[in-house]
C-alpha positions in Angstrom: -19.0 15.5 -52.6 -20.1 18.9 -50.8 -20.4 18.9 -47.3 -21.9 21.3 -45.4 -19.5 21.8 -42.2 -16.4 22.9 -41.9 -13.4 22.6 -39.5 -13.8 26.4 -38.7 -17.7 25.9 -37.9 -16.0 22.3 -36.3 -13.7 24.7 -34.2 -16.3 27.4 -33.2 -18.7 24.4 -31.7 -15.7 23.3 -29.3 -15.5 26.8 -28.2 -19.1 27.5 -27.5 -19.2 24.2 -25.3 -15.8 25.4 -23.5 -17.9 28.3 -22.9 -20.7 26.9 -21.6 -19.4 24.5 -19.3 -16.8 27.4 -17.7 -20.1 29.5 -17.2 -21.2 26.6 -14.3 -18.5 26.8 -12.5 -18.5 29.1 -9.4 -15.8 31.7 -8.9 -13.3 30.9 -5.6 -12.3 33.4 -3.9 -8.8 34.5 -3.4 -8.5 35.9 -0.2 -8.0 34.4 3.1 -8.7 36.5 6.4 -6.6 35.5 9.4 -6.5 36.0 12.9 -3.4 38.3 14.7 -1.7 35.1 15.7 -1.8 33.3 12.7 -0.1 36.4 10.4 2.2 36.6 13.4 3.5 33.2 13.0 3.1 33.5 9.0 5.0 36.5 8.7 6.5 38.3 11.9 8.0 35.2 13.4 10.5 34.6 10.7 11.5 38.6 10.5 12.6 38.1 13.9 14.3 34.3 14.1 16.2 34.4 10.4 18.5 31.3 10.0 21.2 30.5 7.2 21.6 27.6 5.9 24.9 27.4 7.2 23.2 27.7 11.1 21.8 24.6 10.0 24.9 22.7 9.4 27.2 23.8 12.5 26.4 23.5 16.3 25.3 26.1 18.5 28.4 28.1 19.6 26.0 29.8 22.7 26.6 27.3 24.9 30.6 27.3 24.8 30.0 31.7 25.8 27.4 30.7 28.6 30.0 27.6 30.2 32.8 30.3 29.8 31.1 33.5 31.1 29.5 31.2 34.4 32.9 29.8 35.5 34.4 33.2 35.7 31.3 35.3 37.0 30.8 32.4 39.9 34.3 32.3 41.5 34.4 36.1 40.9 31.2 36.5 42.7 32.2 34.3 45.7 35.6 37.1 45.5 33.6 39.9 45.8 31.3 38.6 48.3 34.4 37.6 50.3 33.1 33.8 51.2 35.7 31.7 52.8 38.3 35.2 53.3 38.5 35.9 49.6 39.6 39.2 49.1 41.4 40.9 46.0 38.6 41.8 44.0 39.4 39.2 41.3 42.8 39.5 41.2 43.3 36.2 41.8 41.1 35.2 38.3 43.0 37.1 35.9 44.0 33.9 34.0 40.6 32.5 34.2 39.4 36.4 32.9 40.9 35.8 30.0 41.5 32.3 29.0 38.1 31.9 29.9 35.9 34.6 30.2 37.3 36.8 27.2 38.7 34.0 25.0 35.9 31.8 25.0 33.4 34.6 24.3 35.2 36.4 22.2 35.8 32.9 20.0 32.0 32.9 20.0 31.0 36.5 18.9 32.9 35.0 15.6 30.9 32.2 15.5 28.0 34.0 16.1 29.1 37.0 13.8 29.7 33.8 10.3 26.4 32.3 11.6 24.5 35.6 10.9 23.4 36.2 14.8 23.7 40.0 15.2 22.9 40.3 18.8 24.7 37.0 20.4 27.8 38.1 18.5 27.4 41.7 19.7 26.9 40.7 23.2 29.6 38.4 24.0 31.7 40.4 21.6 31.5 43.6 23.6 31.3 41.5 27.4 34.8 39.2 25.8 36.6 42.6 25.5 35.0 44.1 29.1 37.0 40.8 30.6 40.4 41.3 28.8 40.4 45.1 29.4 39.6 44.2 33.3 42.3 41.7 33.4 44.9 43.8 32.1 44.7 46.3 34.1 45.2 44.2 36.8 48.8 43.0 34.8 51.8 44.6 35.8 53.2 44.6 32.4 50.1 46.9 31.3 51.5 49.8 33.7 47.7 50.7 33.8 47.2 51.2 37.9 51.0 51.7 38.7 51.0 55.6 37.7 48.3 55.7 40.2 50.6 54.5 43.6 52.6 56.6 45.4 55.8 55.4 43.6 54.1 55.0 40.5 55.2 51.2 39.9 53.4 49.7 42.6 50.1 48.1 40.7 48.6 46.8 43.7 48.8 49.9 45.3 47.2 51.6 42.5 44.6 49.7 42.0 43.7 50.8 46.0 44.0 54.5 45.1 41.2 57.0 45.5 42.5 58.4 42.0 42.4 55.4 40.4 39.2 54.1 41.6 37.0 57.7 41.0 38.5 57.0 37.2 38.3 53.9 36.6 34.4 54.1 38.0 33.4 55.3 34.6 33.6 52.4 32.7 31.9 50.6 35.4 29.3 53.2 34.6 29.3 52.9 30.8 29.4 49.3 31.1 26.3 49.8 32.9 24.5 51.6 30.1 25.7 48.7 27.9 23.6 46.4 29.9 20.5 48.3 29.7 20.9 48.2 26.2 21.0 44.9 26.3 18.4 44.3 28.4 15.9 46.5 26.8 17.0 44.0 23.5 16.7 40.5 25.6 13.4 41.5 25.9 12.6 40.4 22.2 14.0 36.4 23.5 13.3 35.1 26.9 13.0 35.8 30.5 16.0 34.1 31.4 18.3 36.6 29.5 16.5 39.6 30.5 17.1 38.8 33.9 21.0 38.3 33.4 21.1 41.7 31.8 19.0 43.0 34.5 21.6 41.3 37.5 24.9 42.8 35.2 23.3 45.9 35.2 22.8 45.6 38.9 26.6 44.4 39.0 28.1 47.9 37.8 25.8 50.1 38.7 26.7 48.6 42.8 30.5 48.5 41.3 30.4 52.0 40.1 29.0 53.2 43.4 31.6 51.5 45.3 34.7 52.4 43.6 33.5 55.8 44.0 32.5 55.4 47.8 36.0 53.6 48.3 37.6 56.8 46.0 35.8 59.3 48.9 37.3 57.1 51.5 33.7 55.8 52.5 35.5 52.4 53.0 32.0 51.0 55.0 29.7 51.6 52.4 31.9 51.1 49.3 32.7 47.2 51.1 28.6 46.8 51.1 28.2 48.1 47.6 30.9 45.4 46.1 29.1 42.5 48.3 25.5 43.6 46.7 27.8 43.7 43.2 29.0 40.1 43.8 25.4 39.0 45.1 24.0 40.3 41.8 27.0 38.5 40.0 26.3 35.4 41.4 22.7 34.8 40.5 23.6 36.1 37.0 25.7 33.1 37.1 23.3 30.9 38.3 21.1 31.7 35.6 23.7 31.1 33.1 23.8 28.1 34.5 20.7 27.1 34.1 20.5 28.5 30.4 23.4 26.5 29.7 22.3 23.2 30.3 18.6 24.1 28.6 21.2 24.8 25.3 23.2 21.6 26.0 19.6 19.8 26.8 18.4 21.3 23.6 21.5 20.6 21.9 21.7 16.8 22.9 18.4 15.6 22.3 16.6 15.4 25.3 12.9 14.2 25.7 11.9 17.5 27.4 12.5 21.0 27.4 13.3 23.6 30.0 11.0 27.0 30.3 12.8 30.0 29.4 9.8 32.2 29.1 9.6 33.2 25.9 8.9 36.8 25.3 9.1 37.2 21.6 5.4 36.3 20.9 4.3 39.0 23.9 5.9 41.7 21.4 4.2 39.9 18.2 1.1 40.2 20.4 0.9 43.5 21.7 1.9 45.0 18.3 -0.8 43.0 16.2 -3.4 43.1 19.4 -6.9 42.4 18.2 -6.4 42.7 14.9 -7.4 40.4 11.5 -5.2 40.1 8.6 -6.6 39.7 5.2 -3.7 38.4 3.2 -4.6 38.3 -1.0 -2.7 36.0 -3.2 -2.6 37.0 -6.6 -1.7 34.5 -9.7 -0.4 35.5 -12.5 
């Protein structure tokens, strides 16, 4: 028996109605505009707050740096401001230098360093090493200020000399640089860090001018230069005090949070200022 379709003509017919029925629907578009703060948080904010997955697995090693830089910057601070007598500029603290201050920071710049953090590990790598090279020089054994005294083994005495305090001035000075640095960086996180790198910076720039008063035998104003360096040392401290226990707060749960005063969104901001985004998703 003859028939008169076919399944090609079949075939054609289903194609013609697939046709059709696409040709009533309406194109959507693909492109979305957004505002400057949402393609900040969208795209900048990541770029700049990158964790592993390991960060995610491990605790925070910040906080064991911040409990071990405070409780040697606030005894040493007391020192220099000479509460209570003290005296010695911080020869007293040498085993608190560097069982606490250098060890414990330097046991977190690792931590930081596996974890991926670039700038934590930098900084308490670099401030860990300031407090072991301090403390040894204060060590007999490291014959560092003995040349520097009259019979050339007396450390104490050398580390009164003019000569050895218009030298050793210099790495009070470079340290200083170091902080600005850092400051300049802190910028990118929080208030609160900003303003301990401003207060260190403070710290050796007053240390720097009074070793080299003391070195010129201005003993007045070099004595008033290393009580402004401990003042500045001792709110340093206080704010790493009060850092530390927002990290441990943080770190432990608590039902609020501390202000630190985020900066990182003012730099997202000012780059991006009154600006739309139109971000286009292609599909292939």
């Amino acid at each position: 028996m003859d028939s008169d379709t076919s399944p090609n003509d079949g075939t054609k017919a289903s194609l013609q109605n697939r046709e059709g029925s696409m040709q009533g629907l309406t194109s959507v578009p693909t492109s979305v505009t957004l505002s400057a703060e949402q393609f900040e948080r969208l795209y900048l904010t990541p770029m700049t707050r990158r964790q592993t997955a390991l960060a995610k697995q491990v605790g925070n090693p910040t906080p064991l740096a911040l409990g071990g830089f405070v409780i040697t910057t606030t005894p040493l601070s007391c020192c220099l401001m000479a509460w209570r007598g003290a005296s010695g500029n911080g020869i007293a603290f040498t085993g608190p230098i560097i069982f606490l201050g250098g060890l414990l920071l330097l046991i977190t710049s690792i931590l930081e360093f596996i974890l991926g953090n670039t700038f934590p590990c930098v900084v308490f790598g670099t401030i860990g090493g300031f407090w072991f090279a301090f403390a040894a020089t204060m060590i007999p054994s490291f014959n560092a200020a003995a040349p520097y005294s009259s019979s050339t083994t007396d450390t104490a005495a050398g580390l009164t000399s003019a000569s050895f305090m218009n030298t050793y001035a210099f790495l009070f000075v470079t340290m200083a640089v170091l902080m600005l640095i850092f400051m300049i960086c802190a910028t990118r996180t929080n208030v609160v860090y900003t303003l301990i790198f401003l207060s260190l910076l403070l710290v050796f720039l007053l240390l720097t001018a009074a070793y080299w008063q003391l070195g010129q035998g201005n003993v007045t104003v070099g004595n008033r230069c290393v009580k402004g360096a401990g003042a500045a040392l001792f709110v340093a401290s206080l704010l790493g005090f009060y850092l530390l226990i927002v990290q441990l707060f943080e770190a432990l749960g608590f039902p609020f949070q501390l202000p630190v005063g985020d900066l990182g969104t003012l730099w997202n901001h000012d780059q991006n200022k009154g600006e739309g985004r139109d971000v286009e998703e292609a599909y292939t």
